[in-house]
mmCIF file of C-alpha atoms and ligand atoms in Angstrom:
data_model
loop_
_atom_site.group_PDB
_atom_site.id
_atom_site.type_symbol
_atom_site.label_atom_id
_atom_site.label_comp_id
_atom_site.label_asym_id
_atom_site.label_seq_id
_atom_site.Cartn_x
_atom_site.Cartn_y
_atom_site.Cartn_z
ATOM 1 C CA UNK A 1 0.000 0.000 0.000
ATOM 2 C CA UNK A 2 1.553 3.383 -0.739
ATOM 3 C CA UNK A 3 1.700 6.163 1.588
ATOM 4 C CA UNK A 4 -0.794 7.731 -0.032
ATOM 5 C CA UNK A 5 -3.136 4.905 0.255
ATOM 6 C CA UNK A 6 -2.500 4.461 3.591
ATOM 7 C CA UNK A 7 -3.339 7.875 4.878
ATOM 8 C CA UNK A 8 -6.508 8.245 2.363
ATOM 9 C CA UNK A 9 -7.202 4.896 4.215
ATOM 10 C CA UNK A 10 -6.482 6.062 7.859
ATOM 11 C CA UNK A 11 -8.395 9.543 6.791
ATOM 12 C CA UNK A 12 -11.807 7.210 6.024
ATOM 13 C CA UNK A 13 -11.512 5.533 8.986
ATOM 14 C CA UNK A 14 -11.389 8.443 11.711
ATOM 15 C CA UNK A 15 -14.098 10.141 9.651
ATOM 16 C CA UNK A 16 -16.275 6.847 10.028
ATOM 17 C CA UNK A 17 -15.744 6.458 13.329
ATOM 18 C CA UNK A 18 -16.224 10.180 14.592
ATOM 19 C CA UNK A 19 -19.589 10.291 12.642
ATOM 20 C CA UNK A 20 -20.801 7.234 14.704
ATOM 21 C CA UNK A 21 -19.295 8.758 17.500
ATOM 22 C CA UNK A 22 -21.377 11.412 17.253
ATOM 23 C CA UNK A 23 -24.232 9.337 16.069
ATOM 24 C CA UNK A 24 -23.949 7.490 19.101
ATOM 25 C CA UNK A 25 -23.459 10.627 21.498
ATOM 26 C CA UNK A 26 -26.834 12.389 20.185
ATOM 27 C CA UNK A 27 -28.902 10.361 22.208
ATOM 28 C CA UNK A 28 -29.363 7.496 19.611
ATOM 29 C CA UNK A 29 -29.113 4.604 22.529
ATOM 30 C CA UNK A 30 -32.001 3.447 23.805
ATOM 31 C CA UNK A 31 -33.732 4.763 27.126
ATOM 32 C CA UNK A 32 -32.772 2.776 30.107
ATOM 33 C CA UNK A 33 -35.332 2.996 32.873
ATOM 34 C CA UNK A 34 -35.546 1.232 36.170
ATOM 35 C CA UNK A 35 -38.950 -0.138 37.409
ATOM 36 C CA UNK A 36 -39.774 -1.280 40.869
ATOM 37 C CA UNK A 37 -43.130 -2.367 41.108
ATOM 38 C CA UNK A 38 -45.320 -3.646 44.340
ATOM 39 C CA UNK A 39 -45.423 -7.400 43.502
ATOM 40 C CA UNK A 40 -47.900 -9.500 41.916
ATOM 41 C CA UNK A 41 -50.467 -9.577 44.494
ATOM 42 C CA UNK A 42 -53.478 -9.387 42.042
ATOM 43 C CA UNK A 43 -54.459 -9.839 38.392
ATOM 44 C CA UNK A 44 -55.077 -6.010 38.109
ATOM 45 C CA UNK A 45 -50.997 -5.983 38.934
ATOM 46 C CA UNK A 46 -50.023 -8.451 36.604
ATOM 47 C CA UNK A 47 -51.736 -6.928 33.857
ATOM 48 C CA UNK A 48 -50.273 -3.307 34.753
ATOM 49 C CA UNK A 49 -46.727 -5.174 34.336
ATOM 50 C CA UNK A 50 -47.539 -7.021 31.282
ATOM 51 C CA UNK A 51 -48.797 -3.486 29.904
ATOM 52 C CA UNK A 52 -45.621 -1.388 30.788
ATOM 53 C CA UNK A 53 -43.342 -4.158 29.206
ATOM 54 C CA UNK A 54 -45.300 -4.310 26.522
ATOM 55 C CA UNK A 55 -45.112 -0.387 26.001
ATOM 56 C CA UNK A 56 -41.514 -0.341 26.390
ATOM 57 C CA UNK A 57 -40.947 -2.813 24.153
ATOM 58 C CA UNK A 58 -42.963 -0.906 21.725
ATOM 59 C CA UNK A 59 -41.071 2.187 22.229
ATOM 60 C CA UNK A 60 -37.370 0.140 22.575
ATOM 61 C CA UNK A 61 -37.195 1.323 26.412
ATOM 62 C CA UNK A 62 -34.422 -0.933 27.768
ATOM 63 C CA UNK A 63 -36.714 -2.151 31.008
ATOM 64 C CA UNK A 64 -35.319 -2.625 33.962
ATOM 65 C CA UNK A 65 -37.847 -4.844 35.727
ATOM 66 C CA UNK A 66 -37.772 -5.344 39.493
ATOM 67 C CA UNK A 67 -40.961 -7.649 40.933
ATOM 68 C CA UNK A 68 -40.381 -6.405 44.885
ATOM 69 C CA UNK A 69 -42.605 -9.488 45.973
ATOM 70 C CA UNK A 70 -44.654 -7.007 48.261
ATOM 71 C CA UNK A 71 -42.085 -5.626 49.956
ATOM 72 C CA UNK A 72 -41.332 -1.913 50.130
ATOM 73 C CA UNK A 73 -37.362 -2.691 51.738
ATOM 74 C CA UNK A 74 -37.110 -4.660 48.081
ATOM 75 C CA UNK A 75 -38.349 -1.497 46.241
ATOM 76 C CA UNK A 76 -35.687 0.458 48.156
ATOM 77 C CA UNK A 77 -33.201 -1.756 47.450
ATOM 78 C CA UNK A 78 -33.735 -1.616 43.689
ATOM 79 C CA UNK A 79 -34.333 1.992 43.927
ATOM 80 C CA UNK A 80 -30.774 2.617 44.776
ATOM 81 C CA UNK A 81 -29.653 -0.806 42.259
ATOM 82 C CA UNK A 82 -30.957 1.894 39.658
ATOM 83 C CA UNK A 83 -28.889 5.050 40.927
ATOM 84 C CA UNK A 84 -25.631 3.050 40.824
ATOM 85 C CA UNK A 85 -26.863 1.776 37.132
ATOM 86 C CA UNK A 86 -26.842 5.106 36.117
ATOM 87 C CA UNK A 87 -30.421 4.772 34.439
ATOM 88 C CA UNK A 88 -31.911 7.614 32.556
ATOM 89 C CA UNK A 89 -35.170 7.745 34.639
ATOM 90 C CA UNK A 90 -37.153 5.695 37.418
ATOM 91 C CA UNK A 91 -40.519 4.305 37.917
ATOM 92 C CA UNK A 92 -41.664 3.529 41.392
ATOM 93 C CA UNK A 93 -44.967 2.047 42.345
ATOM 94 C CA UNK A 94 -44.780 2.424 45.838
ATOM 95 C CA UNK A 95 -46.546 -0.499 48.102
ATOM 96 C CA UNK A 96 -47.304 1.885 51.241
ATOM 97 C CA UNK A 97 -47.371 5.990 51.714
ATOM 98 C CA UNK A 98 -44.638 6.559 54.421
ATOM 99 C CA UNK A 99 -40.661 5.330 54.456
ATOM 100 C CA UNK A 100 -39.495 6.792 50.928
ATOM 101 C CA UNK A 101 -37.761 9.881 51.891
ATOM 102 C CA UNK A 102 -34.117 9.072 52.077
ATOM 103 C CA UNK A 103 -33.966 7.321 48.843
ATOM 104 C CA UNK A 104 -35.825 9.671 47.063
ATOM 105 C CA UNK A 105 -33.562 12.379 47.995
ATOM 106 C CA UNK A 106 -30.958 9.879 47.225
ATOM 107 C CA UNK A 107 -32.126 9.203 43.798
ATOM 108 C CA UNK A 108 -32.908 13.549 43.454
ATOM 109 C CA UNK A 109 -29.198 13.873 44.164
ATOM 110 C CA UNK A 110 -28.582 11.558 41.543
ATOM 111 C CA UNK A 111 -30.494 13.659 38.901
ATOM 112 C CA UNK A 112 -32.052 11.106 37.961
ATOM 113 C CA UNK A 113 -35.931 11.744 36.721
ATOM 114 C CA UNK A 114 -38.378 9.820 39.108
ATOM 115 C CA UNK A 115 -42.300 9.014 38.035
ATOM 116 C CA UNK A 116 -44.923 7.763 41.134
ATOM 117 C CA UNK A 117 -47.280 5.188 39.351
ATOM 118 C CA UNK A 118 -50.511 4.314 40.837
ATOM 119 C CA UNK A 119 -50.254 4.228 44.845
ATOM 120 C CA UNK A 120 -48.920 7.709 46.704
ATOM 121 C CA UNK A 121 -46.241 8.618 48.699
ATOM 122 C CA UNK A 122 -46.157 11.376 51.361
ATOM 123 C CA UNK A 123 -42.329 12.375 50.879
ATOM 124 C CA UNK A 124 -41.460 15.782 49.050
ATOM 125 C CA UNK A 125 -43.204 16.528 45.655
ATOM 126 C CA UNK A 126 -40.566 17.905 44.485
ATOM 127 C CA UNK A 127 -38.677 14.325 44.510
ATOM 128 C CA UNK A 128 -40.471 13.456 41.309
ATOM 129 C CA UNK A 129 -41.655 15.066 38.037
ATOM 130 C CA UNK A 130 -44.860 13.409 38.237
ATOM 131 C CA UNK A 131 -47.274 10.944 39.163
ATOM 132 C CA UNK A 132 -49.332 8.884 36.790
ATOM 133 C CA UNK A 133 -52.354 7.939 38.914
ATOM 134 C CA UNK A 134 -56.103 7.043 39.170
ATOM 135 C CA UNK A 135 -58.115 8.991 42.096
ATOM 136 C CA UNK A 136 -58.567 6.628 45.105
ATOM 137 C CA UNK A 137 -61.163 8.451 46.784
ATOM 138 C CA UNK A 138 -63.488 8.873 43.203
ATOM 139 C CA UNK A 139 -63.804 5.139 42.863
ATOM 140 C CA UNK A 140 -64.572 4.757 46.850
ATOM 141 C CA UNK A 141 -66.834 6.989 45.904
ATOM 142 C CA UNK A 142 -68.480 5.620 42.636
ATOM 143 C CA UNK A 143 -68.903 2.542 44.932
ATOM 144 C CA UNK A 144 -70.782 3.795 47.443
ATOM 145 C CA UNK A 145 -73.513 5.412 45.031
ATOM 146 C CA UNK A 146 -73.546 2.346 43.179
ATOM 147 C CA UNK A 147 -74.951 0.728 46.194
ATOM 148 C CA UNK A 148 -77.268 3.384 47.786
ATOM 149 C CA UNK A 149 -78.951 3.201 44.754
ATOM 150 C CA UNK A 150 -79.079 -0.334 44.314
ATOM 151 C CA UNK A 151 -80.782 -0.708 48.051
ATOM 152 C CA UNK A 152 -82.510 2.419 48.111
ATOM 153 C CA UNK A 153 -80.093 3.576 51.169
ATOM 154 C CA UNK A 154 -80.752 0.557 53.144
ATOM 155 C CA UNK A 155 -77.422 -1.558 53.117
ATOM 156 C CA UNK A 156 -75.572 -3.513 56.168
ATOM 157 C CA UNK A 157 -72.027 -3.917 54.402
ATOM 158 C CA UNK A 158 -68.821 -6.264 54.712
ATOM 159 C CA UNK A 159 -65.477 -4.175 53.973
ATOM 160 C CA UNK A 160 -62.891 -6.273 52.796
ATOM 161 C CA UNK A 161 -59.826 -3.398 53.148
ATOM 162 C CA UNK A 162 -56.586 -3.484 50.537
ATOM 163 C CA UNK A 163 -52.570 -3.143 52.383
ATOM 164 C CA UNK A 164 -52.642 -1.551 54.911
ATOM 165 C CA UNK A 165 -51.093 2.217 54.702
ATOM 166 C CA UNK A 166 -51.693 2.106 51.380
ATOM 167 C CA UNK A 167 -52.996 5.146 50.061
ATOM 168 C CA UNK A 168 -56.033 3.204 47.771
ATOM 169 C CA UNK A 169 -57.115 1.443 50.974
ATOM 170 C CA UNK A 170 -57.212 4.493 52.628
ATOM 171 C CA UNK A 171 -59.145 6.729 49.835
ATOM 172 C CA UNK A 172 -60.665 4.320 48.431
ATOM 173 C CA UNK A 173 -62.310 3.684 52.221
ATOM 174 C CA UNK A 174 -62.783 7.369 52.536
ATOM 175 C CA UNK A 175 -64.615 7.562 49.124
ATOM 176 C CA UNK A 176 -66.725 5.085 49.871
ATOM 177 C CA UNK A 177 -67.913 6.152 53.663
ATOM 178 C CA UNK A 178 -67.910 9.696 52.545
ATOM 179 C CA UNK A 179 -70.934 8.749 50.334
ATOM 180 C CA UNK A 180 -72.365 5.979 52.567
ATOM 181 C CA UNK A 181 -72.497 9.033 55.467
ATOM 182 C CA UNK A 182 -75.433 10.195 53.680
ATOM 183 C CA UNK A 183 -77.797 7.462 54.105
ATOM 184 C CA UNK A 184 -78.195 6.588 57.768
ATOM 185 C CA UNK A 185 -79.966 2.950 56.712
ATOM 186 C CA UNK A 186 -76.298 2.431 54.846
ATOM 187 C CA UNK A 187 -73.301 0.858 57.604
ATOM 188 C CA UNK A 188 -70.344 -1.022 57.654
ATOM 189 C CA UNK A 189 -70.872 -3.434 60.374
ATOM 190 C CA UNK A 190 -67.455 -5.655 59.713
ATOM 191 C CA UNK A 191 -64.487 -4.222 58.159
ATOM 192 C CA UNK A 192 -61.348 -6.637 58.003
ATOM 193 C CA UNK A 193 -57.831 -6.192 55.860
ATOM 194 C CA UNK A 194 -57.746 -8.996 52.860
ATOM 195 C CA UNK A 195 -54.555 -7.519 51.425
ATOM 196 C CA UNK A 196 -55.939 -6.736 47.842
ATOM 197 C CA UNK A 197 -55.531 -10.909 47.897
ATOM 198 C CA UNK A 198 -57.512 -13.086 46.376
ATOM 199 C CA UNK A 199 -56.614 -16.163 49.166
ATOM 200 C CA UNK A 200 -57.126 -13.485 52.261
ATOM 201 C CA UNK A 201 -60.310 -12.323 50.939
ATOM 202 C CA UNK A 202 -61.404 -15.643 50.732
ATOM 203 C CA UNK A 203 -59.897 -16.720 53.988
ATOM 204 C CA UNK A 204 -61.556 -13.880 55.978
ATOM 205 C CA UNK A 205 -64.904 -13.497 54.174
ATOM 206 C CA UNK A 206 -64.473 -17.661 55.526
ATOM 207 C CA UNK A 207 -64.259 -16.191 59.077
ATOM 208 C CA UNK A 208 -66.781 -13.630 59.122
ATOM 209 C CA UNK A 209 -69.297 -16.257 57.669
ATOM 210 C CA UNK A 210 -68.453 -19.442 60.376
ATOM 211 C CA UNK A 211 -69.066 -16.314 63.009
ATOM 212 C CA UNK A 212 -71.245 -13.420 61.769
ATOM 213 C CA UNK A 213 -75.193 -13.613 61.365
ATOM 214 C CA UNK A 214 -75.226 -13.318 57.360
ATOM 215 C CA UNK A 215 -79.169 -12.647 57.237
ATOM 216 C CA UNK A 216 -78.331 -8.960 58.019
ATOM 217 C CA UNK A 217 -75.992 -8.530 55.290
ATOM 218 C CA UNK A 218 -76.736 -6.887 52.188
ATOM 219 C CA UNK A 219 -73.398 -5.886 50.367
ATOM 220 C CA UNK A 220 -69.607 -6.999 50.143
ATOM 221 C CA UNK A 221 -67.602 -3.462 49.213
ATOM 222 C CA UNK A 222 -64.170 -4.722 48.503
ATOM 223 C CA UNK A 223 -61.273 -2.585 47.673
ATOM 224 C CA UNK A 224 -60.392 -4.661 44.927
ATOM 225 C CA UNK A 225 -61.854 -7.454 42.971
ATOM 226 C CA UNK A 226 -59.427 -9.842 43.669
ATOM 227 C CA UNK A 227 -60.411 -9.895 47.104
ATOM 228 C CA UNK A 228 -63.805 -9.769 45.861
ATOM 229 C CA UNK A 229 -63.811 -13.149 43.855
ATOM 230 C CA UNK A 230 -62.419 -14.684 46.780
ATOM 231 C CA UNK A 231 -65.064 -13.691 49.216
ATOM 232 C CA UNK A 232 -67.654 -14.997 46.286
ATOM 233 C CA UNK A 233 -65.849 -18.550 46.636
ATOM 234 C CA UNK A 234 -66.158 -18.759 50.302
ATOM 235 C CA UNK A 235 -70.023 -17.402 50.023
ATOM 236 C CA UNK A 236 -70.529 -19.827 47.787
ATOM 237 C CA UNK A 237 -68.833 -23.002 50.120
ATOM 238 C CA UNK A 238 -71.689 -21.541 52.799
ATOM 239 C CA UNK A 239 -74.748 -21.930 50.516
ATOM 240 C CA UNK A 240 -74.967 -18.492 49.722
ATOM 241 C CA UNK A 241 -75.790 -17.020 46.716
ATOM 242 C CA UNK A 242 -73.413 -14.152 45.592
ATOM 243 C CA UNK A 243 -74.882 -11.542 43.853
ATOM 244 C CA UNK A 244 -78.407 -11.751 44.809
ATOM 245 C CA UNK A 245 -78.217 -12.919 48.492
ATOM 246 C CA UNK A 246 -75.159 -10.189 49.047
ATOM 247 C CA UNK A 247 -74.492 -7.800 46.162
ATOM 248 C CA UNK A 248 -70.877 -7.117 45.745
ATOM 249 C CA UNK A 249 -69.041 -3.879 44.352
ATOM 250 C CA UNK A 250 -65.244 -4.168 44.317
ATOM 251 C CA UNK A 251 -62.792 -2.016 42.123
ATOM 252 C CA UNK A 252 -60.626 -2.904 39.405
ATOM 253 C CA UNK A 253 -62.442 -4.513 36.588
ATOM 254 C CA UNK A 254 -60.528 -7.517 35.921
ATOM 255 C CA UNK A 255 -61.668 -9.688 33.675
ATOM 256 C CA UNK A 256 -62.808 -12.431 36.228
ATOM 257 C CA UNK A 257 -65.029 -10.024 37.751
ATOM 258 C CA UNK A 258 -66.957 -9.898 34.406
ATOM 259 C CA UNK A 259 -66.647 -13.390 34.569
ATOM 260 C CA UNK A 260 -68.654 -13.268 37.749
ATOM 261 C CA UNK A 261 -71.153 -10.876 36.780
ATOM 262 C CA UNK A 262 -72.452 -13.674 33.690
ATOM 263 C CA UNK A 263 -72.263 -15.993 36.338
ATOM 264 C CA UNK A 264 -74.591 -13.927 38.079
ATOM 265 C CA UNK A 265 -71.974 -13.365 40.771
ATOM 266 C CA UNK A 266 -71.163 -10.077 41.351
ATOM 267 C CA UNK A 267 -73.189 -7.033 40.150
ATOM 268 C CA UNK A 268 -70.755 -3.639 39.609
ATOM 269 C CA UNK A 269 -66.773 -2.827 39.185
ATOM 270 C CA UNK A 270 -65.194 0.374 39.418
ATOM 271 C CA UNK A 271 -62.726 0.167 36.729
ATOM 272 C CA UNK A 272 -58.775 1.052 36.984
ATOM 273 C CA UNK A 273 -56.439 1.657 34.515
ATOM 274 C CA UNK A 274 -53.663 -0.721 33.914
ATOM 275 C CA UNK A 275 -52.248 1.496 30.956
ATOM 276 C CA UNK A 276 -50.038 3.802 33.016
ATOM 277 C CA UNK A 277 -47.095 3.283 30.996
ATOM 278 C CA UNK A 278 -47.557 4.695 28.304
ATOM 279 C CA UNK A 279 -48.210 8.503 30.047
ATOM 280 C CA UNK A 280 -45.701 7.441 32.047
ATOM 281 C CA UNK A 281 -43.164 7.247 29.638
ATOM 282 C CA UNK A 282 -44.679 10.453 27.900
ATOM 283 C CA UNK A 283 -43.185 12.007 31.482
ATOM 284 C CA UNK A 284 -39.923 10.870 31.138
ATOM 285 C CA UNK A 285 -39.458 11.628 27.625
ATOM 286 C CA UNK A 286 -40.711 15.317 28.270
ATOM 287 C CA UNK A 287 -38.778 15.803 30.946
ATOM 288 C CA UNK A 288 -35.323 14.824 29.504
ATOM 289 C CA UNK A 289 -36.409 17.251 26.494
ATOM 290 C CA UNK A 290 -36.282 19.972 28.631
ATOM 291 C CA UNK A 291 -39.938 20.572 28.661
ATOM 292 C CA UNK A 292 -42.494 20.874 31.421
ATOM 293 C CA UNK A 293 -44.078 17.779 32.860
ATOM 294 C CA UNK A 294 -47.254 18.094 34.681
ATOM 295 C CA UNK A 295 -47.672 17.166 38.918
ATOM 296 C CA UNK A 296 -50.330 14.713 38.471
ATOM 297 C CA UNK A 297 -51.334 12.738 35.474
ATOM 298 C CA UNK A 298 -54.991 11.634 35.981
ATOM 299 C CA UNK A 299 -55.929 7.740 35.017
ATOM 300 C CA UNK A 300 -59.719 7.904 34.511
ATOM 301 C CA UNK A 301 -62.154 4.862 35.300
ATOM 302 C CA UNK A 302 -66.276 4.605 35.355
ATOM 303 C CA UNK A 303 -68.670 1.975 37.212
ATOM 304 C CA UNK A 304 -69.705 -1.119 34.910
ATOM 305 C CA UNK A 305 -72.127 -3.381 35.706
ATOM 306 C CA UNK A 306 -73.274 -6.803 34.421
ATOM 307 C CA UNK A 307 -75.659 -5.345 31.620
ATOM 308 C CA UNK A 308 -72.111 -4.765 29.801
ATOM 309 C CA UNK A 309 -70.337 -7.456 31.511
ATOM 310 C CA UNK A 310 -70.218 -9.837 28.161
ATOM 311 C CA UNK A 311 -68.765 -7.625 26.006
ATOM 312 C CA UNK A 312 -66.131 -6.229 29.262
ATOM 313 C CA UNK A 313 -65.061 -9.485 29.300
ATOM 314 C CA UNK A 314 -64.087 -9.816 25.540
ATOM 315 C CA UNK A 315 -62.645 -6.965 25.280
ATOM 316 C CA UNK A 316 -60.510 -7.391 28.843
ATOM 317 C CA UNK A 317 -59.829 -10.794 27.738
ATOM 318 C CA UNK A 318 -58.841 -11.220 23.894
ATOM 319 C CA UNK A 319 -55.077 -10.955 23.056
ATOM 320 C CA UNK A 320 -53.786 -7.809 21.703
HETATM 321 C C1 LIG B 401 -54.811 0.648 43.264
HETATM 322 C C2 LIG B 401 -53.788 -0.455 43.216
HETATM 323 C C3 LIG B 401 -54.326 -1.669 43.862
HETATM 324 C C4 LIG B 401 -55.325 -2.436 43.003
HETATM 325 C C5 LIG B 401 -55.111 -3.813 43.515
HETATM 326 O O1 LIG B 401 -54.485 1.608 42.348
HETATM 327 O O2 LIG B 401 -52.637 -0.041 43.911
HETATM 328 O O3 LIG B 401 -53.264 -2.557 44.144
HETATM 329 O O4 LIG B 401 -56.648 -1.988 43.137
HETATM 330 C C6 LIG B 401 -53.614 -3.862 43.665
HETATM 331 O O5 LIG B 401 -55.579 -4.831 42.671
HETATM 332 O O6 LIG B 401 -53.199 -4.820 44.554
#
């Protein structure tokens, strides 16, 4: 090779490689953003999951995926996994209200972009550009009227509670007694914690029917259908009829609760969201343009009930 080959050659070669330098400096690479979600604890959960990876995927957001198996000390522990990862931006679903301060400031002093998803926290607003969330207290609410005007204001109800210092327990439970204060025929006369589980509410609905009189009973209000199914089970093991014996109204509309409802089995769902990726993302990808991101991003649900429950179910259930 002459020596004027050779430096053409070496010319072509740092002109390739500064162009894909620069290529690859102008923000070409993919996203990378941590997730730390609550668990798996009920179908609505799952299919929130299966929905973000699904969306990052779509948009070719490298994922990273932490299941924290119910646990807030796991979410912690992957929250700060993330900050030495160096990820672009973090999701956090947080499991409970209270205990997120420290590593929120930690992951702040990071500069790295946080989004709250779904459940609240009570540390510092300022820790996070957003969150992408339904309102707790609406549903509780939605609920409540639902029933009042299924029983004309006359309504001895079963509570079956979600986590405990959770902030949809607590609005949703809020909501829902907030409205019920306005009949005085309408009470709560057991309330017990099923864990927004399927096996606890059926293991405590169990409980309350080996020890409570069931002939005053009117309505099951569970914080989430998942609980909600499971109470129906154990109703059903004591020869009563869900759904026309006790009514139930439960939030989430999975599609098992639909499932219930042409079974006869359940008679209203306040539906939530699982799509909260996709505004989610919409955050982070504002925010690392430069531009404004909103405080709260509203998720919006309505009431259905099993007039619609057929077509709920199709739609909830077919593959997309
Ligand atoms: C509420 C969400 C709740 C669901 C349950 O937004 O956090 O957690 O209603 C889930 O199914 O366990």
């Amino acid at each position: 090779m002459s020596h004027r080959q050779l430096i053409i050659t070496l010319f072509t070669f740092l002109l390739f490689s500064s162009v894909f330098m620069v290529a690859a400096q102008d923000g070409d690479e993919p996203l990378t953003v941590g997730f730390a979600q609550v668990g798996s604890e009920s179908a609505w959960r799952i299919a929130f999951t299966n929905a973000t990876l699904e969306e990052a995927e779509r948009r070719g957001i490298n994922l990273l995926f932490v299941d924290a198996d119910n646990s807030q000390d796991n979410q912690i522990t992957a929250l700060r996994s993330f900050v030495e990862q160096g990820v672009d931006a973090i999701i956090l679903a947080p499991i409970v209200e209270t205990g997120w301060d420290q590593v929120l400031q930690e992951v702040h002093d990071a500069g790295i972009p946080l989004v709250i998803v779904d459940r609240n926290v009570t540390a510092d607003p300022s820790l996070y550009i957003t969150r992408v969330a339904s309102d707790f207290v609406h549903e509780g609410r939605l609920a409540a009227a639902w029933l009042a005007a299924e029983t004309s204001g006359n309504c001895n109800i079963i509570e079956l509670q979600g986590t405990a210092g959770s902030s949809a327990a607590r609005d949703r439970q809020a909501g829902f007694n907030e409205v019920m204060a306005l009949f005085p025929n309408m009470h709560i006369i057991i309330s017990q914690n099923g864990e927004f589980l399927r096996d606890e509410g059926r293991r405590v609905m169990r409980a309350i029917l080996q020890t409570e009189d069931m002939s005053v009973i009117c309505a099951l209000w569970a914080h989430n259908d998942d609980m909600a199914i499971g109470a129906i089970e154990a109703m059903k093991e004591f020869g009563i009829v869900p759904g026309r014996d006790i009514l139930t109204v439960s939030v989430d509309a999975i599609p098992d609760i639909f499932g219930a409802m042409l079974d006869g089995e359940a008679n209203a769902t306040v539906e939530l969201s699982p799509y909260m990726a996709a505004p989610s993302f919409d955050a982070i990808e504002t925010y690392l343009a430069g531009s404004e991101v909103p405080a709260q991003i509203p998720v919006l649900g309505e009431l259905y009930e099993p007039d619609t429950a057929a077509e709920e179910y199709a739609a909830r259930t077919q593959s997309n």
